Short mmCIF file of C-alpha atoms and ligand atoms in Angstrom, two decimals:
data_model
loop_
_atom_site.label_atom_id
_atom_site.label_comp_id
_atom_site.label_asym_id
_atom_site.label_seq_id
_atom_site.Cartn_x
_atom_site.Cartn_y
_atom_site.Cartn_z
CA MET A 257 -30.75 40.20 -85.37
CA PRO A 258 -29.28 37.97 -82.65
CA GLY A 259 -30.64 38.70 -79.18
CA LEU A 260 -28.71 40.68 -76.59
CA LYS A 261 -26.90 38.35 -74.21
CA LEU A 262 -28.00 38.76 -70.60
CA GLY A 263 -26.32 37.55 -67.44
CA VAL A 264 -28.72 37.27 -64.51
CA LEU A 265 -27.66 37.40 -60.84
CA GLY A 266 -30.02 36.40 -58.04
CA SER A 267 -30.04 35.16 -54.46
CA GLY A 268 -33.66 34.07 -54.04
CA LYS A 269 -36.61 32.28 -55.52
CA GLY A 270 -36.20 33.76 -58.98
CA SER A 271 -39.67 35.01 -59.84
CA ASN A 272 -38.26 38.05 -61.65
CA PHE A 273 -35.90 35.78 -63.59
CA ARG A 274 -38.93 33.68 -64.57
CA ALA A 275 -40.90 36.72 -65.72
CA ILE A 276 -37.98 37.82 -67.92
CA ALA A 277 -37.29 34.32 -69.27
CA ASP A 278 -41.00 33.88 -70.10
CA ALA A 279 -41.13 37.24 -71.91
CA ILE A 280 -38.07 36.23 -73.95
CA ALA A 281 -39.65 32.86 -74.75
CA ARG A 282 -42.81 34.66 -75.96
CA GLY A 283 -40.65 36.71 -78.31
CA GLU A 284 -41.33 40.01 -76.52
CA ILE A 285 -37.67 40.79 -75.77
CA ASN A 286 -34.88 40.28 -78.30
CA ALA A 287 -32.50 38.71 -75.80
CA GLU A 288 -31.09 35.47 -74.58
CA ILE A 289 -30.16 34.58 -71.00
CA ALA A 290 -26.62 33.29 -71.36
CA ILE A 291 -25.90 32.46 -67.72
CA VAL A 292 -27.40 32.75 -64.23
CA LEU A 293 -25.18 33.18 -61.17
CA SER A 294 -26.05 33.05 -57.49
CA ASP A 295 -24.29 33.59 -54.18
CA VAL A 296 -26.75 31.13 -52.57
CA GLU A 297 -26.17 27.47 -53.38
CA ASP A 298 -29.80 26.33 -53.05
CA ALA A 299 -31.41 29.47 -54.48
CA GLY A 300 -34.58 28.77 -56.45
CA ILE A 301 -33.29 30.91 -59.30
CA LEU A 302 -30.55 28.34 -60.07
CA ALA A 303 -33.07 25.49 -60.23
CA LEU A 304 -35.42 27.54 -62.43
CA ALA A 305 -32.58 28.35 -64.83
CA ARG A 306 -31.43 24.72 -65.05
CA GLU A 307 -35.02 23.61 -65.77
CA ARG A 308 -34.87 25.88 -68.78
CA GLY A 309 -31.50 24.53 -69.92
CA ILE A 310 -29.69 27.74 -68.96
CA ARG A 311 -26.23 27.45 -67.46
CA ALA A 312 -26.49 28.24 -63.74
CA GLU A 313 -23.62 28.44 -61.28
CA PHE A 314 -23.22 29.02 -57.55
CA ILE A 315 -20.30 31.25 -56.60
CA ALA A 316 -19.26 30.94 -52.95
CA PRO A 317 -19.43 34.50 -51.60
CA GLY A 318 -16.64 34.28 -49.03
CA ARG A 319 -16.61 35.82 -45.61
CA PHE A 320 -18.60 39.04 -46.04
CA LYS A 321 -22.36 39.41 -45.63
CA THR A 322 -23.21 42.44 -47.72
CA ARG A 323 -20.86 41.93 -50.67
CA MET A 324 -18.89 39.22 -52.42
CA GLU A 325 -15.28 38.79 -51.54
CA PRO A 326 -13.36 40.61 -54.35
CA GLU A 327 -11.92 37.34 -55.66
CA ALA A 328 -15.37 35.75 -55.83
CA GLU A 329 -16.83 38.81 -57.56
CA GLY A 330 -13.92 38.67 -59.98
CA ARG A 331 -14.84 35.07 -60.77
CA MET A 332 -18.41 36.20 -61.44
CA ALA A 333 -17.17 38.89 -63.81
CA ALA A 334 -14.97 36.38 -65.66
CA LEU A 335 -17.85 33.89 -66.09
CA LEU A 336 -20.17 36.64 -67.32
CA ARG A 337 -17.56 37.84 -69.80
CA GLU A 338 -16.78 34.32 -71.04
CA ALA A 339 -20.51 33.76 -71.58
CA GLY A 340 -20.52 36.88 -73.78
CA CYS A 341 -22.92 38.86 -71.58
CA GLN A 342 -23.72 42.39 -72.79
CA LEU A 343 -26.06 43.42 -69.98
CA ILE A 344 -26.15 42.23 -66.36
CA VAL A 345 -29.60 41.94 -64.80
CA LEU A 346 -29.84 41.77 -61.01
CA ALA A 347 -33.01 39.89 -60.06
CA GLY A 348 -33.24 39.57 -56.29
CA TYR A 349 -29.46 39.68 -55.86
CA MET A 350 -28.91 40.67 -52.24
CA ARG A 351 -25.32 41.92 -52.20
CA MET A 352 -23.72 45.22 -53.11
CA ILE A 353 -21.83 45.30 -56.41
CA LYS A 354 -18.22 46.42 -56.17
CA ALA A 355 -15.29 47.21 -58.48
CA PRO A 356 -14.65 43.78 -60.03
CA LEU A 357 -18.13 43.71 -61.60
CA LEU A 358 -18.74 47.45 -61.95
CA ASP A 359 -15.49 47.88 -63.86
CA ALA A 360 -16.13 44.83 -66.06
CA PHE A 361 -19.60 46.11 -67.12
CA PRO A 362 -19.62 49.91 -66.78
CA GLY A 363 -23.17 51.31 -67.17
CA ARG A 364 -24.39 47.83 -68.05
CA ILE A 365 -25.76 46.53 -64.78
CA ILE A 366 -29.41 47.07 -63.86
CA ASN A 367 -31.41 46.14 -60.76
CA ILE A 368 -35.00 45.94 -59.58
CA HIS A 369 -35.76 47.20 -56.09
CA PRO A 370 -39.08 46.84 -54.21
CA SER A 371 -39.73 50.52 -53.39
CA LEU A 372 -40.08 53.86 -55.11
CA LEU A 373 -36.42 54.86 -54.83
CA PRO A 374 -34.87 57.00 -53.45
CA ALA A 375 -37.30 56.02 -50.66
CA PHE A 376 -36.46 52.89 -48.70
CA PRO A 377 -33.17 51.57 -50.10
CA GLY A 378 -31.72 48.40 -48.58
CA LEU A 379 -33.29 45.24 -47.23
CA GLU A 380 -37.01 44.40 -47.10
CA ALA A 381 -38.05 47.73 -48.50
CA TRP A 382 -41.76 46.84 -48.37
CA LYS A 383 -41.49 46.42 -44.57
CA GLN A 384 -39.76 49.80 -44.35
CA ALA A 385 -42.64 51.36 -46.30
CA LEU A 386 -45.25 49.77 -44.00
CA ALA A 387 -43.38 50.91 -40.90
CA ALA A 388 -43.13 54.46 -42.26
CA GLY A 389 -46.91 54.64 -42.70
CA VAL A 390 -46.82 55.85 -46.31
CA THR A 391 -49.85 55.22 -48.50
CA ARG A 392 -48.04 54.15 -51.66
CA THR A 393 -44.88 52.32 -52.55
CA GLY A 394 -43.86 50.30 -55.60
CA CYS A 395 -40.80 49.13 -57.47
CA THR A 396 -37.92 50.72 -59.34
CA VAL A 397 -35.59 49.56 -62.12
CA HIS A 398 -32.31 51.43 -61.97
CA TYR A 399 -28.71 51.37 -63.13
CA VAL A 400 -26.32 50.00 -60.53
CA ASP A 401 -23.49 52.05 -59.10
CA ALA A 402 -21.25 51.52 -56.07
CA GLY A 403 -23.89 52.82 -53.64
CA MET A 404 -26.82 51.02 -52.07
CA ASP A 405 -29.72 51.37 -54.54
CA THR A 406 -28.48 54.82 -55.59
CA GLY A 407 -27.99 54.49 -59.37
CA ALA A 408 -29.93 56.43 -62.01
CA ILE A 409 -33.62 55.50 -62.14
CA ILE A 410 -34.90 53.98 -65.39
CA ALA A 411 -38.57 53.29 -64.56
CA GLN A 412 -40.95 52.88 -61.64
CA ALA A 413 -44.37 51.37 -60.96
CA GLU A 414 -46.61 52.38 -58.06
CA VAL A 415 -48.43 50.08 -55.66
CA PRO A 416 -50.96 51.41 -53.12
CA ILE A 417 -50.63 50.38 -49.48
CA LEU A 418 -54.04 49.17 -48.34
CA PRO A 419 -55.51 49.46 -44.82
CA GLY A 420 -54.53 46.35 -42.84
CA ASP A 421 -51.88 45.30 -45.38
CA SER A 422 -49.47 42.63 -44.12
CA ALA A 423 -45.85 42.64 -45.17
CA GLU A 424 -46.40 39.46 -47.19
CA ALA A 425 -49.50 40.75 -48.97
CA LEU A 426 -47.79 44.03 -49.82
CA HIS A 427 -44.64 42.35 -51.14
CA ALA A 428 -46.76 39.97 -53.24
CA ARG A 429 -48.56 42.95 -54.84
CA ILE A 430 -45.24 44.69 -55.47
CA GLN A 431 -43.95 41.53 -57.12
CA VAL A 432 -46.90 41.49 -59.53
CA GLU A 433 -45.76 44.94 -60.69
CA GLU A 434 -42.08 43.87 -60.75
CA HIS A 435 -42.95 41.03 -63.11
CA ARG A 436 -44.54 43.54 -65.50
CA LEU A 437 -42.00 46.34 -65.12
CA TYR A 438 -38.71 44.44 -65.50
CA PRO A 439 -39.53 42.72 -68.82
CA ALA A 440 -41.07 45.96 -70.14
CA VAL A 441 -37.91 47.92 -69.30
CA LEU A 442 -35.69 45.32 -70.93
CA LYS A 443 -37.87 45.37 -74.03
CA ARG A 444 -37.54 49.14 -74.24
CA LEU A 445 -33.79 49.36 -73.51
CA ILE A 446 -32.99 46.65 -76.05
CA GLY A 447 -35.63 47.60 -78.62
CA GLN A 448 -34.52 51.24 -78.67
CA GLY A 449 -30.88 50.24 -78.92
CA ILE A 450 -30.05 51.89 -75.58
CA VAL A 451 -27.97 48.83 -74.80
CA LYS A 452 -26.39 47.04 -77.75
C1 LIG B 517 -37.77 41.18 -55.37
O1 LIG B 517 -38.89 41.74 -54.71
C2 LIG B 517 -36.72 42.23 -55.60
O2 LIG B 517 -37.24 43.50 -55.86
C3 LIG B 517 -35.97 42.20 -54.29
O3 LIG B 517 -35.90 40.84 -53.96
C4 LIG B 517 -37.05 40.17 -54.48
C5 LIG B 517 -36.56 38.98 -55.29
O4 LIG B 517 -37.61 38.18 -55.70
N1 LIG B 517 -34.68 42.79 -54.43
C6 LIG B 517 -34.12 43.55 -53.51
O5 LIG B 517 -34.63 43.79 -52.43
C7 LIG B 517 -32.74 44.08 -53.88
N2 LIG B 517 -32.31 45.08 -52.96
P1 LIG B 517 -37.38 37.05 -56.81
O6 LIG B 517 -36.18 36.20 -56.37
O7 LIG B 517 -38.66 36.26 -56.74
O8 LIG B 517 -37.17 37.72 -58.12
#
């Protein structure tokens, strides 16, 4: 069976992309990354994708900070469609998703977020968890809707907050779990035919 075609969106260094691409390369997920898109021209995720021979494009976001300009998001949707993407995987993509993409891929966009949602949506969720003084946090894979980190939860992994934890140390431990959780969720969704 040919692998499910994934489109990956990211704004940062791309460690979740790498974890997913490596799991695909090891034959653990029946998928293929068809294209990687970023709103940040020098994002590490674009370089990582190109190293692997995957098409990777920067889309200029326009004048807003928290979302793409509708035209730019429309261009993203067109590229993802042309590449034949069946599931859109947000991997460190730092903008809200709006109608042009949501309507192009209804129920087919997933995200990973560095907290146990619904706690701590938004930016730098690990810092929010530290500031709140909770003893555990983690990461969540969820479907994307028009809200900020509000879509239906698919899976979560817990990470304890240790005495004296720094923001960097905590985020690094959350990322270890992210790199396990995201490929595992994709394997399950695709393997069980939940997305086809
Ligand atoms: C990850 O920790 C991811 O959960 C977070 O950005 C980081 C990206 O790392 N995403 C969000 O905060 C989305 N709201 P990566 O570029 O190394 O995958």
